[in-house]
Tab-separated table of C-alpha atoms in Angstrom:
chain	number	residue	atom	x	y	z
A	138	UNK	CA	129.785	-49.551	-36.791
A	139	UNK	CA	130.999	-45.837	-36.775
A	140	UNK	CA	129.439	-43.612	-34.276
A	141	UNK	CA	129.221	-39.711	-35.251
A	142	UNK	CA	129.999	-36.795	-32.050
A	143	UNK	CA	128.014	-34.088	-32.034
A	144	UNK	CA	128.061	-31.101	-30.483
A	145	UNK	CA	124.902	-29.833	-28.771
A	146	UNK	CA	124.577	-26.888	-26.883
A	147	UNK	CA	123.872	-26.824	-23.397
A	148	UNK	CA	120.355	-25.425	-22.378
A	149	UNK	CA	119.726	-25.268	-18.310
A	150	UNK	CA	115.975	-26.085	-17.574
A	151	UNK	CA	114.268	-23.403	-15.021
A	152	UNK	CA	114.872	-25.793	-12.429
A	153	UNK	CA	118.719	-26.006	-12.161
A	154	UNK	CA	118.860	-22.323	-12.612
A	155	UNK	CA	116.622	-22.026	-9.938
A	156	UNK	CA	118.661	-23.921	-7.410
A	157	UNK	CA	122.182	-22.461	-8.515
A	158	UNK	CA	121.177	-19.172	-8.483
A	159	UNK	CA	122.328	-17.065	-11.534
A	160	UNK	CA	125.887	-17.356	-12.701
A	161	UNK	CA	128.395	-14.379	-12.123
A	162	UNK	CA	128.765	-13.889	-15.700
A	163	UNK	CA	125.100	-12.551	-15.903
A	164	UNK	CA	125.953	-9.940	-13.517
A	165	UNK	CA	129.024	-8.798	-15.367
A	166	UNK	CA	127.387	-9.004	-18.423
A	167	UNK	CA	124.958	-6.720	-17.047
A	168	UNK	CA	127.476	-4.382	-15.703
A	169	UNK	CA	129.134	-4.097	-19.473
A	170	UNK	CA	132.781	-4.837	-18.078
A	171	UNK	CA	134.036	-7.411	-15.941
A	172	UNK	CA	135.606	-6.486	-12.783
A	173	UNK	CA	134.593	-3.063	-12.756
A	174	UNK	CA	131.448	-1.356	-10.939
A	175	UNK	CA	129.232	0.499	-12.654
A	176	UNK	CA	129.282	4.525	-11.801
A	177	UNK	CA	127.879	5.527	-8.337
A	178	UNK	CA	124.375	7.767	-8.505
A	179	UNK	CA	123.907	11.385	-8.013
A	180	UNK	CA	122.192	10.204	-4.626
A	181	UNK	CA	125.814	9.051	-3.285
A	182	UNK	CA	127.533	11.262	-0.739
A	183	UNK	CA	131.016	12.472	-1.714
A	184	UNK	CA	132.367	10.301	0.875
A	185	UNK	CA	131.150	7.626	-1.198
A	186	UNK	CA	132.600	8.374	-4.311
A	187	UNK	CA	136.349	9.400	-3.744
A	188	UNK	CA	139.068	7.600	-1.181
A	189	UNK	CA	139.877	4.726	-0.192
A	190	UNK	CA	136.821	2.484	0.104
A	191	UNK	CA	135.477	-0.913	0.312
A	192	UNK	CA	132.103	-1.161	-0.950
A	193	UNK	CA	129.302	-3.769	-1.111
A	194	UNK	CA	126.208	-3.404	-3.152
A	195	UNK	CA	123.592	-5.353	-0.685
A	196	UNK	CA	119.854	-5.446	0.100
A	197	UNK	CA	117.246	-5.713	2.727
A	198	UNK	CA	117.519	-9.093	4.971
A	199	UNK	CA	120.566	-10.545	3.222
A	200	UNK	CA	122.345	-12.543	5.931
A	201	UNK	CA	125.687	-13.045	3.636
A	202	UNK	CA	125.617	-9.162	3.621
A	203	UNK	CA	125.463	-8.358	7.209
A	204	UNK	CA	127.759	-11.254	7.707
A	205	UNK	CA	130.333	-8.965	5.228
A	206	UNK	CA	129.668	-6.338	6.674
A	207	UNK	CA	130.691	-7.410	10.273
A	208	UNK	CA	134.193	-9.089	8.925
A	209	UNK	CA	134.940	-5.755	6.994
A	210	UNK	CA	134.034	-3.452	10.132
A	211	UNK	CA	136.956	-5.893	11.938
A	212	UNK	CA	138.993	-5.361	9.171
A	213	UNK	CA	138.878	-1.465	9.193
A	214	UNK	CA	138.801	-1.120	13.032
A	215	UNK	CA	141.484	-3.379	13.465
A	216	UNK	CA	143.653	-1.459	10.714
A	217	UNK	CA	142.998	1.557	12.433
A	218	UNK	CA	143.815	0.429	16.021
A	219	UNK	CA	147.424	-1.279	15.303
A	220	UNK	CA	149.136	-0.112	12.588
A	221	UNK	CA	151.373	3.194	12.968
A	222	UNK	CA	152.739	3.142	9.696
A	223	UNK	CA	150.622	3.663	6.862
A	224	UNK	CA	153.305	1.713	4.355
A	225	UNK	CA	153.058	-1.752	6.575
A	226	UNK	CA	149.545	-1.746	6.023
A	227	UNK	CA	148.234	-1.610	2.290
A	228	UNK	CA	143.883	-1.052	4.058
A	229	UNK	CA	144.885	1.895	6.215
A	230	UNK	CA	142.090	4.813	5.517
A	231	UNK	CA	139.515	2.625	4.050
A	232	UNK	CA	135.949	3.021	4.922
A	233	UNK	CA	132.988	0.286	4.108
A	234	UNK	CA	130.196	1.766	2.191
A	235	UNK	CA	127.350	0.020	2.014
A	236	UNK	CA	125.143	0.527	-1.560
A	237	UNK	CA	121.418	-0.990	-1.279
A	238	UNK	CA	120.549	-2.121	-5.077
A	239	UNK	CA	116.666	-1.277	-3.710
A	240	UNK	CA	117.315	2.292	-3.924
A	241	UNK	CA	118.750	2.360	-7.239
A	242	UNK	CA	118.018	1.128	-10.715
A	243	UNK	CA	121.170	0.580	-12.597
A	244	UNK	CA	122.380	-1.259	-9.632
A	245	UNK	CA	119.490	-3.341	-8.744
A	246	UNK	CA	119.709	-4.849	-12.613
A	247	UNK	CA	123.347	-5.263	-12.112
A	248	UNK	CA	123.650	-6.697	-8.645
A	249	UNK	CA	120.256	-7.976	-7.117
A	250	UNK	CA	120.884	-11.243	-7.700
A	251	UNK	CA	124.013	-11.859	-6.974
A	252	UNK	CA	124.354	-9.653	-3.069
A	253	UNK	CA	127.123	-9.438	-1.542
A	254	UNK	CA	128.832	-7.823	-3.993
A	255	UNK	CA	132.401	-6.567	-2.932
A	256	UNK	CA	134.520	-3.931	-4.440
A	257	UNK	CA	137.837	-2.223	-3.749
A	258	UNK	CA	138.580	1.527	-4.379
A	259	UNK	CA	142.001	2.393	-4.015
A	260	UNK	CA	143.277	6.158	-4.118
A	261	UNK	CA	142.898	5.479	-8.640
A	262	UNK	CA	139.271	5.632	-7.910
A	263	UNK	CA	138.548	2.552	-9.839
A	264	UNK	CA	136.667	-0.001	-8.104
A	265	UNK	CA	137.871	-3.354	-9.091
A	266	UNK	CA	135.364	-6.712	-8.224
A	267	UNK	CA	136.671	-8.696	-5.236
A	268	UNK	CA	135.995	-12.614	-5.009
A	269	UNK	CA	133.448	-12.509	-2.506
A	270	UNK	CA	134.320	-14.745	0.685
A	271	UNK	CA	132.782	-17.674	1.416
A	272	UNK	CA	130.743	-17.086	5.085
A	273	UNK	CA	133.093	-19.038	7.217
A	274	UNK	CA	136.265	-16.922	5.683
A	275	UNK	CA	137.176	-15.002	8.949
A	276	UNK	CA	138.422	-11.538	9.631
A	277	UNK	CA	141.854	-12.535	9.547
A	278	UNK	CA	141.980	-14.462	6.442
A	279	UNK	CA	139.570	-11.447	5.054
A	280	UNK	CA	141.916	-8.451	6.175
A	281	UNK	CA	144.718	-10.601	4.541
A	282	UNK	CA	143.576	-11.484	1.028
A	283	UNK	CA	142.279	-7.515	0.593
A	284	UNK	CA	145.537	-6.925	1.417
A	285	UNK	CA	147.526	-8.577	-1.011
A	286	UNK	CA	144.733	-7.911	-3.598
A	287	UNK	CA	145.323	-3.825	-2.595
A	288	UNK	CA	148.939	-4.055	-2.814
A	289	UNK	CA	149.318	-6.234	-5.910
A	290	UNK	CA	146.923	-3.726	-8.088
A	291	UNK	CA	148.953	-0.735	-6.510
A	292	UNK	CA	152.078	-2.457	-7.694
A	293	UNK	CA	150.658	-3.132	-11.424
A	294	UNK	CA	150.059	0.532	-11.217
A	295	UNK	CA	153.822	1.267	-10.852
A	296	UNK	CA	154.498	-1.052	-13.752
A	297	UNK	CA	156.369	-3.378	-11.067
A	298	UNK	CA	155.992	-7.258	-12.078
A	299	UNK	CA	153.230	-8.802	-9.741
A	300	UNK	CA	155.400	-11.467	-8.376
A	301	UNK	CA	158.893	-10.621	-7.770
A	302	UNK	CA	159.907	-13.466	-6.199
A	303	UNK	CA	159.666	-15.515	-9.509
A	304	UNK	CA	162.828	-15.687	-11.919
A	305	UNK	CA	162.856	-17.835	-14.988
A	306	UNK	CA	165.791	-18.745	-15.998
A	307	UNK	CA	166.571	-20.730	-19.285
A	308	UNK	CA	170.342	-22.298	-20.001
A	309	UNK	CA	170.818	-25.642	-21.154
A	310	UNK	CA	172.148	-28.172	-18.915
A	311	UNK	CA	175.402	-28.708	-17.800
A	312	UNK	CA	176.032	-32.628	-19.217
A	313	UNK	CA	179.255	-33.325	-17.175
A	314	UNK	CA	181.464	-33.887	-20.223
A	315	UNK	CA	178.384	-35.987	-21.930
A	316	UNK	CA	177.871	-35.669	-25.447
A	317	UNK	CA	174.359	-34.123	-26.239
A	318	UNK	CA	171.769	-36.370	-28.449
């Protein structure tokens, strides 16, 4: 007896949605771009909007935010405190802003679902999406993964290749004297 495949699409009832959460693909949707926050308001200080900057759309009595928040202040103050040179340390001169989607709009469509929401601006003023940590990442592990994140965009910037450790190179075997097949 043949059997026939079909293809249905996938419809999630209220339920599962419910539990989940919303996906981060509604968000970015929403936002019209992925990776890339949408435009601060005319309510934002200037010392939100230009330098270096790590900001997190949050809002009232979020417990992942303030969790953030205290991993990030570690981050900065740590920064701050021990390094000397500004080239050993990609986060040197970056301030946490904190943007509460209840106060705005645009960002409350964009973001009010999906709190913590991290981005990175870098002295290009673009602020580019971080994965946001999981709450038992710790300050360490945080301080080192916006690290690498900071220098590897600042080295696509340059046009330098984002691994450089990585060489691929292709010549055929040598056989020993074999005959190839």
């Amino acid at each position: 007896m043949p059997y026939a495949l079909a293809l249905v699409p996938f419809v999630a009832s209220a339920t599962s949605e419910h539990r989940r959460g919303p996906s981060r693909d509604v968000a970015r949707r929403a936002r019209g771009s992925v990776g890339v926050a949408r435009g601060a308001s005319s309510d934002t200080t200037a010392a939100e909007t230009s330098g270096r900057a790590f900001i997190v759309y949050t809002k009232p009595g979020c417990c992942l935010c303030d969790g953030l928040f205290e991993k990030l202040d570690a981050v900065t103050s740590s920064r701050e405190a021990t390094s000397a040179d500004a080239d050993a340390d990609a986060l040197r001169g970056f301030v946490v802003v904190k943007r509460d989607v209840s106060t705005n709009a645009e960002w409350a469509d964009a973001y009010a679902d999906v709190v913590p929401m991290l981005f990175v601006r870098d002295d290009d003023g673009v602020e580019r999406e971080v994965r946001r940590p999981t709450p038992k990442t710790s300050a360490a592990r945080l301080g080192a993964d916006l690290d690498a994140f900071v220098r590897r965009h600042r080295r696509a910037a340059t046009g330098q290749p984002a691994s450089p450790s990585w060489v691929v190179v292709s010549a055929p075997p040598d056989l020993g004297g074999m005959p190839r097949q």
